[in-house]
Amino acid sequence: MSEPFLSQPSSPADWERYFDLRWRVLREPWEQPRGSERDSLDDNCMHVMLCDQDRYPLAIGRLHFPTPDVGQVRYMAVDPAFRRKGFGRQVLAGLERLAEAAGALRIRLNARENAVPFYESQGYRIVAPGELLFGAIVHQVMEKQLAVLP
């Protein structure tokens, strides 16, 4: 496999593959229906995917702005066959760059308990308890200060 590259979904095939990975990793294991991986904010967000040479996403994430100075990361997912290769870190770094370029001063996310150590290793800290998703998945609200661009 050649070196994966960061991209944004742009074609109908990209979007289909992007949402398929989001569903398979974040919803299917909890028997959630297709379509539950999408929400009303998707059309107004920034989406990043780390792709193989055929543009199949190996890792994905989304960024939106609840306020002008706060970026919110959601729907981070890494294909199970490609975990522990730094792909999630690359997607997160890409989302952070987009947030900084848009003027965000900090970035926030809701981390599943099993992902907290990953986000802590990337400079995030727990700021509050998060939601309980599907009655089973405990989350923590985490934040990171971003560099202020000149």
PDB file of C-alpha atoms in Angstrom:
ATOM      1  CA  MET A   1       0.000   0.000   0.000  1.00  0.00           C
ATOM      2  CA  SER A   2       1.328   3.442  -0.868  1.00  0.00           C
ATOM      3  CA  GLU A   3       1.385   6.225   1.713  1.00  0.00           C
ATOM      4  CA  PRO A   4      -2.141   7.263   2.794  1.00  0.00           C
ATOM      5  CA  PHE A   5      -3.093  10.883   2.162  1.00  0.00           C
ATOM      6  CA  LEU A   6      -5.450  13.394   3.766  1.00  0.00           C
ATOM      7  CA  SER A   7      -8.345  14.567   1.667  1.00  0.00           C
ATOM      8  CA  GLN A   8     -11.867  15.842   1.933  1.00  0.00           C
ATOM      9  CA  PRO A   9     -14.809  13.937   0.436  1.00  0.00           C
ATOM     10  CA  SER A  10     -15.687  15.491  -2.906  1.00  0.00           C
ATOM     11  CA  SER A  11     -17.438  12.970  -5.135  1.00  0.00           C
ATOM     12  CA  PRO A  12     -20.578  10.890  -4.531  1.00  0.00           C
ATOM     13  CA  ALA A  13     -18.328   7.802  -4.208  1.00  0.00           C
ATOM     14  CA  ASP A  14     -16.169   9.583  -1.595  1.00  0.00           C
ATOM     15  CA  TRP A  15     -19.231  10.502   0.450  1.00  0.00           C
ATOM     16  CA  GLU A  16     -20.650   6.983   0.236  1.00  0.00           C
ATOM     17  CA  ARG A  17     -17.375   5.462   1.458  1.00  0.00           C
ATOM     18  CA  TYR A  18     -16.946   8.150   4.145  1.00  0.00           C
ATOM     19  CA  PHE A  19     -20.406   7.582   5.646  1.00  0.00           C
ATOM     20  CA  ASP A  20     -20.053   3.805   5.320  1.00  0.00           C
ATOM     21  CA  LEU A  21     -16.915   3.830   7.481  1.00  0.00           C
ATOM     22  CA  ARG A  22     -18.616   6.140   9.986  1.00  0.00           C
ATOM     23  CA  TRP A  23     -21.574   3.762  10.240  1.00  0.00           C
ATOM     24  CA  ARG A  24     -19.496   0.542  10.400  1.00  0.00           C
ATOM     25  CA  VAL A  25     -17.253   1.808  13.213  1.00  0.00           C
ATOM     26  CA  LEU A  26     -19.522   4.094  15.232  1.00  0.00           C
ATOM     27  CA  ARG A  27     -23.043   2.690  14.806  1.00  0.00           C
ATOM     28  CA  GLU A  28     -23.191  -0.874  13.485  1.00  0.00           C
ATOM     29  CA  PRO A  29     -21.579  -2.469  16.592  1.00  0.00           C
ATOM     30  CA  TRP A  30     -24.497  -1.093  18.646  1.00  0.00           C
ATOM     31  CA  GLU A  31     -27.096  -2.275  16.125  1.00  0.00           C
ATOM     32  CA  GLN A  32     -27.958   1.257  15.024  1.00  0.00           C
ATOM     33  CA  PRO A  33     -29.568   1.608  11.596  1.00  0.00           C
ATOM     34  CA  ARG A  34     -27.890   3.055   8.528  1.00  0.00           C
ATOM     35  CA  GLY A  35     -28.589   6.745   8.480  1.00  0.00           C
ATOM     36  CA  SER A  36     -27.917   7.099  12.217  1.00  0.00           C
ATOM     37  CA  GLU A  37     -24.299   7.978  11.350  1.00  0.00           C
ATOM     38  CA  ARG A  38     -25.474  11.275   9.814  1.00  0.00           C
ATOM     39  CA  ASP A  39     -26.930  14.398  11.373  1.00  0.00           C
ATOM     40  CA  SER A  40     -28.378  17.734  10.351  1.00  0.00           C
ATOM     41  CA  LEU A  41     -25.014  19.524  10.689  1.00  0.00           C
ATOM     42  CA  ASP A  42     -23.112  17.404   8.144  1.00  0.00           C
ATOM     43  CA  ASP A  43     -23.764  19.737   5.208  1.00  0.00           C
ATOM     44  CA  ASN A  44     -22.204  22.686   7.044  1.00  0.00           C
ATOM     45  CA  CYS A  45     -19.115  20.971   8.431  1.00  0.00           C
ATOM     46  CA  MET A  46     -15.553  20.264   7.391  1.00  0.00           C
ATOM     47  CA  HIS A  47     -14.852  16.576   6.785  1.00  0.00           C
ATOM     48  CA  VAL A  48     -11.428  14.939   6.617  1.00  0.00           C
ATOM     49  CA  MET A  49     -10.524  11.453   5.507  1.00  0.00           C
ATOM     50  CA  LEU A  50      -7.211   9.656   5.318  1.00  0.00           C
ATOM     51  CA  CYS A  51      -7.352   7.590   2.127  1.00  0.00           C
ATOM     52  CA  ASP A  52      -5.504   4.799   0.451  1.00  0.00           C
ATOM     53  CA  GLN A  53      -4.392   5.132  -3.173  1.00  0.00           C
ATOM     54  CA  ASP A  54      -7.905   4.204  -4.381  1.00  0.00           C
ATOM     55  CA  ARG A  55      -9.541   6.917  -2.175  1.00  0.00           C
ATOM     56  CA  TYR A  56     -10.983   4.401   0.283  1.00  0.00           C
ATOM     57  CA  PRO A  57     -11.055   6.092   3.701  1.00  0.00           C
ATOM     58  CA  LEU A  58      -8.961   4.434   6.395  1.00  0.00           C
ATOM     59  CA  ALA A  59      -9.753   7.083   9.025  1.00  0.00           C
ATOM     60  CA  ILE A  60     -12.224   9.976   9.133  1.00  0.00           C
ATOM     61  CA  GLY A  61     -13.405  12.885  11.241  1.00  0.00           C
ATOM     62  CA  ARG A  62     -15.637  15.939  11.151  1.00  0.00           C
ATOM     63  CA  LEU A  63     -15.294  19.512  12.396  1.00  0.00           C
ATOM     64  CA  HIS A  64     -17.956  22.120  13.035  1.00  0.00           C
ATOM     65  CA  PHE A  65     -18.072  25.380  14.961  1.00  0.00           C
ATOM     66  CA  PRO A  66     -20.685  25.735  17.720  1.00  0.00           C
ATOM     67  CA  THR A  67     -19.153  29.190  18.310  1.00  0.00           C
ATOM     68  CA  PRO A  68     -16.603  31.087  16.195  1.00  0.00           C
ATOM     69  CA  ASP A  69     -13.761  30.409  18.631  1.00  0.00           C
ATOM     70  CA  VAL A  70     -14.520  26.730  19.371  1.00  0.00           C
ATOM     71  CA  GLY A  71     -14.094  23.857  16.935  1.00  0.00           C
ATOM     72  CA  GLN A  72     -16.007  20.654  17.717  1.00  0.00           C
ATOM     73  CA  VAL A  73     -14.618  17.321  16.514  1.00  0.00           C
ATOM     74  CA  ARG A  74     -17.174  14.584  15.969  1.00  0.00           C
ATOM     75  CA  TYR A  75     -17.407  11.184  14.329  1.00  0.00           C
ATOM     76  CA  MET A  76     -13.726  10.248  14.512  1.00  0.00           C
ATOM     77  CA  ALA A  77     -13.359   6.695  13.215  1.00  0.00           C
ATOM     78  CA  VAL A  78     -10.509   4.464  12.094  1.00  0.00           C
ATOM     79  CA  ASP A  79     -11.112   1.316  10.075  1.00  0.00           C
ATOM     80  CA  PRO A  80     -10.423  -1.569  12.513  1.00  0.00           C
ATOM     81  CA  ALA A  81      -7.979  -3.152  10.042  1.00  0.00           C
ATOM     82  CA  PHE A  82      -5.818   0.008  10.145  1.00  0.00           C
ATOM     83  CA  ARG A  83      -5.742   0.918  13.836  1.00  0.00           C
ATOM     84  CA  ARG A  84      -2.550   1.690  15.739  1.00  0.00           C
ATOM     85  CA  LYS A  85      -0.784   3.051  12.660  1.00  0.00           C
ATOM     86  CA  GLY A  86      -1.105   6.761  13.495  1.00  0.00           C
ATOM     87  CA  PHE A  87      -4.012   7.318  11.096  1.00  0.00           C
ATOM     88  CA  GLY A  88      -6.361   8.717  13.742  1.00  0.00           C
ATOM     89  CA  ARG A  89      -3.615  11.102  14.838  1.00  0.00           C
ATOM     90  CA  GLN A  90      -3.223  12.314  11.239  1.00  0.00           C
ATOM     91  CA  VAL A  91      -6.961  12.967  10.859  1.00  0.00           C
ATOM     92  CA  LEU A  92      -7.107  14.761  14.215  1.00  0.00           C
ATOM     93  CA  ALA A  93      -4.114  16.932  13.291  1.00  0.00           C
ATOM     94  CA  GLY A  94      -5.802  17.796   9.988  1.00  0.00           C
ATOM     95  CA  LEU A  95      -8.990  18.821  11.802  1.00  0.00           C
ATOM     96  CA  GLU A  96      -6.966  20.908  14.262  1.00  0.00           C
ATOM     97  CA  ARG A  97      -5.238  22.738  11.383  1.00  0.00           C
ATOM     98  CA  LEU A  98      -8.626  23.511   9.823  1.00  0.00           C
ATOM     99  CA  ALA A  99      -9.917  24.809  13.166  1.00  0.00           C
ATOM    100  CA  GLU A 100      -6.860  27.025  13.653  1.00  0.00           C
ATOM    101  CA  ALA A 101      -7.113  28.378  10.106  1.00  0.00           C
ATOM    102  CA  ALA A 102     -10.757  29.261  10.777  1.00  0.00           C
ATOM    103  CA  GLY A 103      -9.763  31.211  13.908  1.00  0.00           C
ATOM    104  CA  ALA A 104     -10.767  28.751  16.631  1.00  0.00           C
ATOM    105  CA  LEU A 105      -8.938  29.207  19.924  1.00  0.00           C
ATOM    106  CA  ARG A 106      -9.784  25.780  21.277  1.00  0.00           C
ATOM    107  CA  ILE A 107     -11.126  22.480  20.125  1.00  0.00           C
ATOM    108  CA  ARG A 108     -13.611  20.276  21.941  1.00  0.00           C
ATOM    109  CA  LEU A 109     -14.771  16.691  21.530  1.00  0.00           C
ATOM    110  CA  ASN A 110     -16.742  13.994  23.294  1.00  0.00           C
ATOM    111  CA  ALA A 111     -14.434  11.019  23.700  1.00  0.00           C
ATOM    112  CA  ARG A 112     -15.576   7.478  24.315  1.00  0.00           C
ATOM    113  CA  GLU A 113     -13.926   6.197  27.494  1.00  0.00           C
ATOM    114  CA  ASN A 114     -11.699   3.789  25.565  1.00  0.00           C
ATOM    115  CA  ALA A 115     -10.403   6.691  23.423  1.00  0.00           C
ATOM    116  CA  VAL A 116      -9.544   9.043  26.318  1.00  0.00           C
ATOM    117  CA  PRO A 117      -5.871   7.915  26.506  1.00  0.00           C
ATOM    118  CA  PHE A 118      -5.471   8.574  22.765  1.00  0.00           C
ATOM    119  CA  TYR A 119      -6.816  12.112  23.060  1.00  0.00           C
ATOM    120  CA  GLU A 120      -4.775  12.780  26.194  1.00  0.00           C
ATOM    121  CA  SER A 121      -1.661  11.769  24.232  1.00  0.00           C
ATOM    122  CA  GLN A 122      -2.624  14.452  21.682  1.00  0.00           C
ATOM    123  CA  GLY A 123      -2.843  17.216  24.304  1.00  0.00           C
ATOM    124  CA  TYR A 124      -6.541  17.073  25.230  1.00  0.00           C
ATOM    125  CA  ARG A 125      -7.789  17.150  28.806  1.00  0.00           C
ATOM    126  CA  ILE A 126     -11.075  16.092  30.361  1.00  0.00           C
ATOM    127  CA  VAL A 127     -13.197  19.117  31.267  1.00  0.00           C
ATOM    128  CA  ALA A 128     -16.547  17.483  32.110  1.00  0.00           C
ATOM    129  CA  PRO A 129     -18.428  14.192  32.069  1.00  0.00           C
ATOM    130  CA  GLY A 130     -20.046  13.516  28.719  1.00  0.00           C
ATOM    131  CA  GLU A 131     -23.112  11.738  27.456  1.00  0.00           C
ATOM    132  CA  LEU A 132     -24.075   8.096  27.748  1.00  0.00           C
ATOM    133  CA  LEU A 133     -24.653   7.004  24.144  1.00  0.00           C
ATOM    134  CA  PHE A 134     -27.039   4.114  23.381  1.00  0.00           C
ATOM    135  CA  GLY A 135     -27.291   3.527  27.127  1.00  0.00           C
ATOM    136  CA  ALA A 136     -23.865   1.887  27.059  1.00  0.00           C
ATOM    137  CA  ILE A 137     -21.028   4.132  25.810  1.00  0.00           C
ATOM    138  CA  VAL A 138     -19.640   6.531  28.418  1.00  0.00           C
ATOM    139  CA  HIS A 139     -18.112   9.736  27.057  1.00  0.00           C
ATOM    140  CA  GLN A 140     -15.886  12.451  28.488  1.00  0.00           C
ATOM    141  CA  VAL A 141     -15.879  16.053  27.241  1.00  0.00           C
ATOM    142  CA  MET A 142     -12.302  16.947  26.339  1.00  0.00           C
ATOM    143  CA  GLU A 143     -10.658  20.183  25.166  1.00  0.00           C
ATOM    144  CA  LYS A 144      -7.378  21.446  23.803  1.00  0.00           C
ATOM    145  CA  GLN A 145      -6.106  24.995  23.426  1.00  0.00           C
ATOM    146  CA  LEU A 146      -5.057  25.794  19.880  1.00  0.00           C
ATOM    147  CA  ALA A 147      -2.176  27.988  18.818  1.00  0.00           C
ATOM    148  CA  VAL A 148      -3.202  31.524  17.994  1.00  0.00           C
ATOM    149  CA  LEU A 149      -2.204  32.260  14.415  1.00  0.00           C
ATOM    150  CA  PRO A 150      -0.738  35.714  13.684  1.00  0.00           C
TER     151      PRO A 150
END
